[in-house]
mmCIF file of C-alpha atoms in Angstrom:
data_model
loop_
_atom_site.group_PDB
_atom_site.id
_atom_site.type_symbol
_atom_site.label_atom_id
_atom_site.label_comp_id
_atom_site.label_asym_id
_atom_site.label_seq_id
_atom_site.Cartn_x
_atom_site.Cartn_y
_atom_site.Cartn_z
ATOM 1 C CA UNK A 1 -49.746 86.937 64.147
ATOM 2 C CA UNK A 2 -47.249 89.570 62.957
ATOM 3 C CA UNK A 3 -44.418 86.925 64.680
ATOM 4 C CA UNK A 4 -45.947 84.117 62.662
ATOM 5 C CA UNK A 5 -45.873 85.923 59.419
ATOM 6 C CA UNK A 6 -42.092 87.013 60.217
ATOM 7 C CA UNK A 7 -40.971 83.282 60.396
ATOM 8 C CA UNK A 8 -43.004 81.923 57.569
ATOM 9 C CA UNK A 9 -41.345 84.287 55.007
ATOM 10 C CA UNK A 10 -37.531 83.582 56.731
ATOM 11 C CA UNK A 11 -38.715 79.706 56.210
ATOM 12 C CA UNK A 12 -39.915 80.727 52.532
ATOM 13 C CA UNK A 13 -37.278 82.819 51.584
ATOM 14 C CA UNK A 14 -34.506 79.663 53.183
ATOM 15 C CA UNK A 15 -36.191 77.119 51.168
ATOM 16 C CA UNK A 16 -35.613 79.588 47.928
ATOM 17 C CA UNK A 17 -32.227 79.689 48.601
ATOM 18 C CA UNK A 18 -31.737 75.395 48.767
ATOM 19 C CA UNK A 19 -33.708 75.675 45.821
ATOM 20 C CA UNK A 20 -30.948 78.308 44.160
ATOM 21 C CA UNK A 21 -27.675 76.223 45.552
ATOM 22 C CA UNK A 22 -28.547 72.625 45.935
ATOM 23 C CA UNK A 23 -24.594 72.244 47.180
ATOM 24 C CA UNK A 24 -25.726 74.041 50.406
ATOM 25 C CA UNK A 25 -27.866 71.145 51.705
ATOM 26 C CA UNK A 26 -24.863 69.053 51.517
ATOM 27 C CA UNK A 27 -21.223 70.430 52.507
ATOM 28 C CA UNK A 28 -19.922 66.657 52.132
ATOM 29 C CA UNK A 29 -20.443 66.165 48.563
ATOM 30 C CA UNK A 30 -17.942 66.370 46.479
ATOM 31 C CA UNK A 31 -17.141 68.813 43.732
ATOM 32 C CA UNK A 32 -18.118 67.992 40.245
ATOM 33 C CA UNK A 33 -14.159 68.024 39.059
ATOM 34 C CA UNK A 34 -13.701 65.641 41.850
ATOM 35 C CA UNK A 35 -16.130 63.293 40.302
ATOM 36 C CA UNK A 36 -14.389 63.427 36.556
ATOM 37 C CA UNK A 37 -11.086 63.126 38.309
ATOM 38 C CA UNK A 38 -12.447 59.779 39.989
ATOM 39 C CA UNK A 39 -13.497 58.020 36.502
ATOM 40 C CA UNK A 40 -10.234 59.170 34.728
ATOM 41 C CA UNK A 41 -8.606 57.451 37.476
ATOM 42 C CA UNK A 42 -10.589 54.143 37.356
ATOM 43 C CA UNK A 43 -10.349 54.138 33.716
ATOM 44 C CA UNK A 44 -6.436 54.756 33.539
ATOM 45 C CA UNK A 45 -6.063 51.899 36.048
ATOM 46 C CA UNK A 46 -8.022 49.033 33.172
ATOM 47 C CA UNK A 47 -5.822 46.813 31.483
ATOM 48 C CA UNK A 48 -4.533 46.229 27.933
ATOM 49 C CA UNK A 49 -3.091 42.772 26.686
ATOM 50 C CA UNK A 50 -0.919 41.314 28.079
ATOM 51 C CA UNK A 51 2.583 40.098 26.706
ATOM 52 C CA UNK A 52 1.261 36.355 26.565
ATOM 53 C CA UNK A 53 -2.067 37.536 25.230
ATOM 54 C CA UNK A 54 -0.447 39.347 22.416
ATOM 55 C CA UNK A 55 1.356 36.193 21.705
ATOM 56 C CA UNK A 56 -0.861 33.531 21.571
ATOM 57 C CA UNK A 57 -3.135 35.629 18.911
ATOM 58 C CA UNK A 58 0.128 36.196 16.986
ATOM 59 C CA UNK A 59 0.571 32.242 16.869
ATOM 60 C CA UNK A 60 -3.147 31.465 16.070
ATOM 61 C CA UNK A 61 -3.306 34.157 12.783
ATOM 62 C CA UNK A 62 -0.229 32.369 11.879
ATOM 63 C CA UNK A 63 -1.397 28.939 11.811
ATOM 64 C CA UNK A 64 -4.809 30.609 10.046
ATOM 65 C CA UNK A 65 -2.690 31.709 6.937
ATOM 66 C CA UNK A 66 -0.474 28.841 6.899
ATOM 67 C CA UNK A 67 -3.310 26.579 6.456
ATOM 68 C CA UNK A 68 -5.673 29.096 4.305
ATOM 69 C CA UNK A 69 -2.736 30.617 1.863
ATOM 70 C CA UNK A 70 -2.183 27.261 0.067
ATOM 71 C CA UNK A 71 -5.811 26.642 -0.227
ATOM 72 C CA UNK A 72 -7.020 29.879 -1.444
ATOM 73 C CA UNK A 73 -3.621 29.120 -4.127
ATOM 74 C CA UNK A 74 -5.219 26.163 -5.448
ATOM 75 C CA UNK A 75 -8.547 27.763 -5.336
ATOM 76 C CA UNK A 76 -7.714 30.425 -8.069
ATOM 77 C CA UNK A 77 -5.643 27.931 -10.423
ATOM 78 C CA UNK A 78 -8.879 26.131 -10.582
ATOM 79 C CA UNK A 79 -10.850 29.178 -10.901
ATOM 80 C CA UNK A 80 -8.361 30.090 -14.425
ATOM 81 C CA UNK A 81 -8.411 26.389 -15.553
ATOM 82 C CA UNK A 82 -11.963 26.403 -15.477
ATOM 83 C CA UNK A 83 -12.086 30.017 -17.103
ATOM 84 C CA UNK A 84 -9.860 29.009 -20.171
ATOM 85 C CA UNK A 85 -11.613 25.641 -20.644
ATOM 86 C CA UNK A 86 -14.800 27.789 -20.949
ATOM 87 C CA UNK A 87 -13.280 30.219 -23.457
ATOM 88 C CA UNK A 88 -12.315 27.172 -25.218
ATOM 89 C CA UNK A 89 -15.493 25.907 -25.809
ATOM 90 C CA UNK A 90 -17.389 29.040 -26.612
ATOM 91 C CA UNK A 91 -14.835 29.399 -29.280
ATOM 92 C CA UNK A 92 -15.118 26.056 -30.749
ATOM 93 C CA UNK A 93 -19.058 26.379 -30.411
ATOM 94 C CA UNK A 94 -18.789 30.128 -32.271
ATOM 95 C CA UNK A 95 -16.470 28.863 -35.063
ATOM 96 C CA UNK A 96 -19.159 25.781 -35.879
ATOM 97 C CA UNK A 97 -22.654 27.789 -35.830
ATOM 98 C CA UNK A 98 -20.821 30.692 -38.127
ATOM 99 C CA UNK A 99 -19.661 27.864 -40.520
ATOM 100 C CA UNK A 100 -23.419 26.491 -40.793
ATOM 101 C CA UNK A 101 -25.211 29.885 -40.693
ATOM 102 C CA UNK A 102 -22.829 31.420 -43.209
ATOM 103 C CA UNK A 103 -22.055 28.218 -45.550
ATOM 104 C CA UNK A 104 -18.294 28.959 -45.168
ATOM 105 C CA UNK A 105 -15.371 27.257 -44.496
ATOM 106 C CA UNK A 106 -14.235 28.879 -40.718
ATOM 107 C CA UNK A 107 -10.827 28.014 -39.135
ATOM 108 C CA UNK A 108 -9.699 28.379 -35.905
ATOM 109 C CA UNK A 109 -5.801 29.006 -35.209
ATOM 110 C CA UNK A 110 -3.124 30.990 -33.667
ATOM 111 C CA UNK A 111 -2.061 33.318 -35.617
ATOM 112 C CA UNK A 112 1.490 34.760 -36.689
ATOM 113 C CA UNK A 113 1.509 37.131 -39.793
ATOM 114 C CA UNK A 114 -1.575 35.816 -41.226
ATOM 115 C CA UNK A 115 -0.524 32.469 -41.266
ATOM 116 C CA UNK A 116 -1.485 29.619 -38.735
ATOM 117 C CA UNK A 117 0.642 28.113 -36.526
ATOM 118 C CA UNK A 118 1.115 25.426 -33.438
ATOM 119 C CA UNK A 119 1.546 27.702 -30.624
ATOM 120 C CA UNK A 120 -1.984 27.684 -29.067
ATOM 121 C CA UNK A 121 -0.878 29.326 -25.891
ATOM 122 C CA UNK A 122 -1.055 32.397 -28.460
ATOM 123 C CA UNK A 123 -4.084 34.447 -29.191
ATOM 124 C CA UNK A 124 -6.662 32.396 -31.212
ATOM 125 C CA UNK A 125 -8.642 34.107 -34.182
ATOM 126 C CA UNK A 126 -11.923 32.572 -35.760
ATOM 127 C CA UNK A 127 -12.234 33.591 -39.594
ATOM 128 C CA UNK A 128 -13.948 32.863 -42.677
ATOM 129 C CA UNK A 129 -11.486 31.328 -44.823
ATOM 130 C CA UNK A 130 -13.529 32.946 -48.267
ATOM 131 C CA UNK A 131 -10.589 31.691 -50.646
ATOM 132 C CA UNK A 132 -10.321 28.190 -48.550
ATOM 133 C CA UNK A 133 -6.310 28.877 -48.865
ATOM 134 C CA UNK A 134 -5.865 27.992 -45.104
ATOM 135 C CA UNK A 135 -4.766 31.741 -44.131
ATOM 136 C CA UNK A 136 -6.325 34.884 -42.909
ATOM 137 C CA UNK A 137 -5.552 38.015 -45.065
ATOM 138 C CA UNK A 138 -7.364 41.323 -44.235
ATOM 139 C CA UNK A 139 -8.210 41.886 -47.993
ATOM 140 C CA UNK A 140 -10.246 38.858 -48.750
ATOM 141 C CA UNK A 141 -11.706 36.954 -45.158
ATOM 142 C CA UNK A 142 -13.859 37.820 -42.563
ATOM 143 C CA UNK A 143 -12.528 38.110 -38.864
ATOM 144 C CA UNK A 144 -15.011 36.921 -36.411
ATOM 145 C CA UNK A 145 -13.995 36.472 -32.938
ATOM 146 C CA UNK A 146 -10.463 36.604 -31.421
ATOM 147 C CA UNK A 147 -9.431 35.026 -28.056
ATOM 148 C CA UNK A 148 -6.620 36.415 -25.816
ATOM 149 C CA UNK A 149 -3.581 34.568 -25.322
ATOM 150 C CA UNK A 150 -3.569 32.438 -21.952
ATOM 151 C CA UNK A 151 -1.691 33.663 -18.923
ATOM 152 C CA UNK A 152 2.068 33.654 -19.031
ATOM 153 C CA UNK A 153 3.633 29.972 -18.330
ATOM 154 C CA UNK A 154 0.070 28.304 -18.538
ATOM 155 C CA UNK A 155 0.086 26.333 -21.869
ATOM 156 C CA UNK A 156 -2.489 25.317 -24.566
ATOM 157 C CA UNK A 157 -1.750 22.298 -27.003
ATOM 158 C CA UNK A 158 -4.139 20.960 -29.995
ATOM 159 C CA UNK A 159 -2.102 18.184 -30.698
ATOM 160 C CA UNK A 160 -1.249 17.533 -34.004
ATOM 161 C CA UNK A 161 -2.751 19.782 -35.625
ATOM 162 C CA UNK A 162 -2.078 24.099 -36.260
ATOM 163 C CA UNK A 163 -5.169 24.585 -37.206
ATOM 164 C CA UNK A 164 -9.313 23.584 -36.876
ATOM 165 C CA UNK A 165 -11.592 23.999 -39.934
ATOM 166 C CA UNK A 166 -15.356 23.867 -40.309
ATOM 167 C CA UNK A 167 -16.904 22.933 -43.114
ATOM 168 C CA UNK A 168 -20.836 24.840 -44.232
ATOM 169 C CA UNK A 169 -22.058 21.413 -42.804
ATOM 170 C CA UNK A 170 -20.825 21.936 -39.501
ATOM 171 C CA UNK A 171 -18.811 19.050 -39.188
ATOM 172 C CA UNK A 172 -14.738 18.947 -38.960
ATOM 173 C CA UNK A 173 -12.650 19.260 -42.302
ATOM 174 C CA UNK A 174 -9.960 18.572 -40.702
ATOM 175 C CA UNK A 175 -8.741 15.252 -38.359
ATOM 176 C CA UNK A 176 -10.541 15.634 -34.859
ATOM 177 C CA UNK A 177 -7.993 15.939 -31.903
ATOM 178 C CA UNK A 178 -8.023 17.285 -28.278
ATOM 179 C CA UNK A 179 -7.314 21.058 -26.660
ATOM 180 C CA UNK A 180 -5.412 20.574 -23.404
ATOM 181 C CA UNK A 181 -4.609 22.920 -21.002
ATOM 182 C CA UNK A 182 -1.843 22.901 -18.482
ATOM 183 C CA UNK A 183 -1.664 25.780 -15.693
ATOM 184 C CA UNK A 184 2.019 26.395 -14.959
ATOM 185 C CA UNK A 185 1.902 26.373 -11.119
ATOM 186 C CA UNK A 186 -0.327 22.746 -10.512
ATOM 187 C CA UNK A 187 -0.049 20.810 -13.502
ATOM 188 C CA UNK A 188 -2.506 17.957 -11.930
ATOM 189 C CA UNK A 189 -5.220 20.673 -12.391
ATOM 190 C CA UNK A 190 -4.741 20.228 -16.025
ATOM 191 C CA UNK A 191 -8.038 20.007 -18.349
ATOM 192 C CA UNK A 192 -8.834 18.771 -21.717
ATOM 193 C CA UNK A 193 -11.466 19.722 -24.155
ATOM 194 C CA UNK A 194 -11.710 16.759 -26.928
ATOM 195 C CA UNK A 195 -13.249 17.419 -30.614
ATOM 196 C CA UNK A 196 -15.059 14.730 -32.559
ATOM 197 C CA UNK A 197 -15.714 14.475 -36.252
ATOM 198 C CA UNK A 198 -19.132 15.650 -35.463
ATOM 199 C CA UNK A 199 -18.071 18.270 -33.653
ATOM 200 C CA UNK A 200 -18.954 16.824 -30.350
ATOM 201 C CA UNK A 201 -17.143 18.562 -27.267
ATOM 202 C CA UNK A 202 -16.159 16.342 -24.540
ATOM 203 C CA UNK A 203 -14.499 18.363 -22.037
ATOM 204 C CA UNK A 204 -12.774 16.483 -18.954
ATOM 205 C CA UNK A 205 -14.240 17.079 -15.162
ATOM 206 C CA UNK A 206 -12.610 19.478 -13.014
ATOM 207 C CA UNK A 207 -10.668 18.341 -10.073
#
Protein backbone atom coordinates (compact mmCIF):
# COMPACT_ATOMS: atom_id res chain seq x y z
CA UNK A 1 0.00 0.00 0.00
CA UNK A 2 2.76 2.37 1.17
CA UNK A 3 4.39 1.54 -2.65
CA UNK A 4 1.05 2.46 -4.18
CA UNK A 5 0.70 5.68 -2.37
CA UNK A 6 4.50 6.53 -3.33
CA UNK A 7 3.67 6.33 -7.13
CA UNK A 8 0.31 7.98 -7.08
CA UNK A 9 1.74 11.25 -5.62
CA UNK A 10 5.07 11.04 -8.24
CA UNK A 11 2.08 10.58 -10.98
CA UNK A 12 0.18 13.62 -9.20
CA UNK A 13 2.89 15.75 -8.58
CA UNK A 14 4.18 14.96 -12.82
CA UNK A 15 0.84 15.84 -14.03
CA UNK A 16 1.21 19.34 -11.89
CA UNK A 17 4.18 20.03 -13.51
CA UNK A 18 2.57 19.53 -17.50
CA UNK A 19 0.00 21.51 -16.04
CA UNK A 20 2.78 24.41 -14.95
CA UNK A 21 4.90 24.13 -18.48
CA UNK A 22 2.64 23.00 -21.22
CA UNK A 23 6.05 23.32 -23.58
CA UNK A 24 7.28 20.15 -21.74
CA UNK A 25 4.72 17.79 -23.33
CA UNK A 26 6.01 18.85 -26.59
CA UNK A 27 9.91 19.50 -27.26
CA UNK A 28 8.98 19.87 -31.14
CA UNK A 29 6.93 22.88 -31.01
CA UNK A 30 8.18 25.77 -31.87
CA UNK A 31 8.90 28.90 -29.90
CA UNK A 32 6.37 31.61 -29.84
CA UNK A 33 9.03 34.22 -31.64
CA UNK A 34 9.34 31.54 -34.17
CA UNK A 35 5.70 31.74 -34.90
CA UNK A 36 5.66 35.85 -35.31
CA UNK A 37 8.80 35.47 -37.33
CA UNK A 38 6.79 32.99 -39.72
CA UNK A 39 3.75 35.57 -40.44
CA UNK A 40 6.17 38.58 -40.88
CA UNK A 41 7.70 36.47 -43.40
CA UNK A 42 4.51 35.42 -45.30
CA UNK A 43 3.27 38.84 -45.11
CA UNK A 44 6.57 40.57 -46.46
CA UNK A 45 6.47 38.06 -49.34
CA UNK A 46 2.43 39.59 -50.63
CA UNK A 47 2.43 41.70 -53.49
CA UNK A 48 1.77 45.38 -54.32
CA UNK A 49 0.76 46.64 -57.92
CA UNK A 50 2.31 46.01 -60.37
CA UNK A 51 3.94 48.46 -63.01
CA UNK A 52 1.05 47.62 -65.61
CA UNK A 53 -1.52 47.71 -62.84
CA UNK A 54 -0.48 51.13 -61.82
CA UNK A 55 -0.86 52.08 -65.38
CA UNK A 56 -3.93 51.03 -66.60
CA UNK A 57 -5.75 52.86 -63.44
CA UNK A 58 -3.67 55.94 -64.37
CA UNK A 59 -5.26 55.72 -68.01
CA UNK A 60 -8.87 54.94 -66.81
CA UNK A 61 -8.99 58.22 -64.11
CA UNK A 62 -7.79 60.00 -67.09
CA UNK A 63 -10.38 59.19 -69.49
CA UNK A 64 -12.95 59.72 -66.22
CA UNK A 65 -11.98 63.51 -66.03
CA UNK A 66 -11.63 64.03 -69.60
CA UNK A 67 -15.11 63.08 -70.15
CA UNK A 68 -16.60 64.46 -66.62
CA UNK A 69 -14.52 68.00 -66.53
CA UNK A 70 -16.40 69.44 -69.56
CA UNK A 71 -19.66 68.25 -68.30
CA UNK A 72 -19.54 69.30 -64.79
CA UNK A 73 -18.29 72.97 -66.88
CA UNK A 74 -21.48 73.20 -68.56
CA UNK A 75 -23.28 72.02 -65.55
CA UNK A 76 -22.42 75.18 -63.41
CA UNK A 77 -22.91 77.81 -66.39
CA UNK A 78 -26.38 76.50 -66.36
CA UNK A 79 -26.59 76.42 -62.72
CA UNK A 80 -25.58 80.71 -62.85
CA UNK A 81 -27.84 81.26 -65.94
CA UNK A 82 -30.59 79.84 -64.20
CA UNK A 83 -29.59 81.73 -60.86
CA UNK A 84 -29.53 85.27 -62.56
CA UNK A 85 -32.71 84.61 -64.59
CA UNK A 86 -34.30 83.94 -61.14
CA UNK A 87 -32.92 87.12 -59.56
CA UNK A 88 -34.32 88.72 -62.53
CA UNK A 89 -37.65 87.89 -62.02
CA UNK A 90 -37.95 88.29 -58.31
CA UNK A 91 -36.82 91.76 -59.02
CA UNK A 92 -39.22 92.58 -61.66
CA UNK A 93 -42.03 90.81 -59.48
CA UNK A 94 -40.75 93.08 -56.20
CA UNK A 95 -40.63 96.36 -58.19
CA UNK A 96 -44.54 95.70 -59.48
CA UNK A 97 -46.30 94.57 -56.04
CA UNK A 98 -44.37 97.74 -54.21
CA UNK A 99 -45.75 100.02 -57.03
CA UNK A 100 -49.47 98.66 -56.37
CA UNK A 101 -49.21 98.31 -52.55
CA UNK A 102 -47.59 101.71 -52.17
CA UNK A 103 -49.43 103.76 -55.13
CA UNK A 104 -45.98 104.93 -56.35
CA UNK A 105 -44.23 105.22 -59.31
CA UNK A 106 -41.08 102.40 -58.78
CA UNK A 107 -38.20 102.14 -61.33
CA UNK A 108 -35.87 99.66 -61.84
CA UNK A 109 -32.24 100.59 -63.26
CA UNK A 110 -28.58 100.44 -62.97
CA UNK A 111 -27.40 102.92 -61.30
CA UNK A 112 -24.34 105.44 -61.69
CA UNK A 113 -24.40 108.58 -59.37
CA UNK A 114 -28.02 108.56 -58.89
CA UNK A 115 -28.81 108.58 -62.30
CA UNK A 116 -29.94 105.54 -64.53
CA UNK A 117 -28.13 104.14 -67.06
CA UNK A 118 -27.83 101.16 -69.89
CA UNK A 119 -25.30 99.03 -68.37
CA UNK A 120 -27.47 96.25 -66.79
CA UNK A 121 -24.57 93.97 -66.18
CA UNK A 122 -24.24 96.64 -63.20
CA UNK A 123 -25.92 96.41 -59.88
CA UNK A 124 -29.72 97.02 -60.23
CA UNK A 125 -31.62 99.20 -57.53
CA UNK A 126 -35.55 99.20 -57.12
CA UNK A 127 -36.81 102.72 -55.76
CA UNK A 128 -39.72 104.80 -55.29
CA UNK A 129 -39.36 107.51 -57.64
CA UNK A 130 -41.54 110.09 -54.95
CA UNK A 131 -40.77 113.23 -57.27
CA UNK A 132 -41.41 110.98 -60.62
CA UNK A 133 -38.06 112.88 -61.95
CA UNK A 134 -36.66 109.50 -63.26
CA UNK A 135 -33.62 109.49 -60.62
CA UNK A 136 -32.85 108.17 -57.24
CA UNK A 137 -31.59 110.83 -54.71
CA UNK A 138 -31.10 109.79 -51.02
CA UNK A 139 -32.97 112.98 -49.80
CA UNK A 140 -36.32 112.52 -51.37
CA UNK A 141 -36.97 108.43 -52.62
CA UNK A 142 -37.22 105.34 -51.04
CA UNK A 143 -34.59 102.50 -51.75
CA UNK A 144 -36.15 99.16 -51.78
CA UNK A 145 -34.20 96.31 -52.97
CA UNK A 146 -30.77 96.28 -54.71
CA UNK A 147 -29.40 93.40 -56.87
CA UNK A 148 -25.65 92.59 -57.22
CA UNK A 149 -23.95 93.07 -60.35
CA UNK A 150 -23.64 89.72 -62.50
CA UNK A 151 -20.39 87.82 -62.61
CA UNK A 152 -17.49 89.35 -64.44
CA UNK A 153 -17.75 88.85 -68.46
CA UNK A 154 -21.43 87.47 -68.16
CA UNK A 155 -23.67 90.28 -69.59
CA UNK A 156 -27.24 91.65 -68.99
CA UNK A 157 -29.06 93.79 -71.76
CA UNK A 158 -32.75 95.45 -71.50
CA UNK A 159 -32.76 96.52 -74.85
CA UNK A 160 -33.70 99.80 -75.55
CA UNK A 161 -34.43 100.99 -72.72
CA UNK A 162 -32.08 102.36 -69.25
CA UNK A 163 -34.65 102.11 -67.23
CA UNK A 164 -38.25 100.10 -66.11
CA UNK A 165 -41.04 102.08 -64.38
CA UNK A 166 -44.21 100.97 -62.62
CA UNK A 167 -46.97 102.84 -62.44
CA UNK A 168 -49.58 102.60 -58.77
CA UNK A 169 -51.62 100.40 -61.27
CA UNK A 170 -49.11 97.91 -61.70
CA UNK A 171 -48.79 98.03 -65.22
CA UNK A 172 -45.55 99.36 -67.31
CA UNK A 173 -45.07 103.26 -67.77
CA UNK A 174 -42.66 102.74 -69.82
CA UNK A 175 -42.38 100.64 -73.50
CA UNK A 176 -42.24 96.80 -72.59
CA UNK A 177 -38.93 95.10 -73.82
CA UNK A 178 -36.89 91.94 -72.95
CA UNK A 179 -33.89 91.19 -70.16
CA UNK A 180 -31.35 88.88 -71.78
CA UNK A 181 -28.65 87.28 -70.34
CA UNK A 182 -25.50 86.02 -71.92
CA UNK A 183 -22.89 83.89 -69.75
CA UNK A 184 -19.41 84.70 -71.07
CA UNK A 185 -18.01 81.14 -71.36
CA UNK A 186 -21.26 79.28 -73.48
CA UNK A 187 -23.14 81.88 -75.04
CA UNK A 188 -25.82 79.15 -76.46
CA UNK A 189 -26.83 78.88 -72.73
CA UNK A 190 -28.10 82.33 -73.04
CA UNK A 191 -31.70 83.17 -71.43
CA UNK A 192 -34.24 85.80 -71.82
CA UNK A 193 -36.81 87.15 -69.50
CA UNK A 194 -39.50 89.23 -71.72
CA UNK A 195 -41.84 92.10 -70.08
CA UNK A 196 -45.32 92.86 -71.37
CA UNK A 197 -47.40 95.96 -70.95
CA UNK A 198 -49.21 94.07 -68.33
CA UNK A 199 -46.41 93.15 -66.73
CA UNK A 200 -46.50 89.60 -67.84
CA UNK A 201 -43.04 87.69 -67.48
CA UNK A 202 -42.26 85.29 -70.12
CA UNK A 203 -39.01 83.88 -69.39
CA UNK A 204 -37.35 81.48 -72.13
CA UNK A 205 -36.72 77.53 -71.22
CA UNK A 206 -33.45 76.48 -70.11
CA UNK A 207 -31.32 74.38 -72.30
Amino acid sequence: LHRVDRRQRQMCIRDRSNIMHPNSLDSKAPPLATNNKLSLNHFSKQKGFSLVELMITIAVAAIVITVAVPSLGGFMVQMRVDNEISQLNRLVLTARNSAISMEQNVIICPLVNGACTNNWSNQLSVFIDNDNDGNYLAATDTLLKVKAATVAGDTVTYVGQNNIRFAPTGRLANAPSTFIFCPSSDATLSRAVVLSISCLLYTSPSH
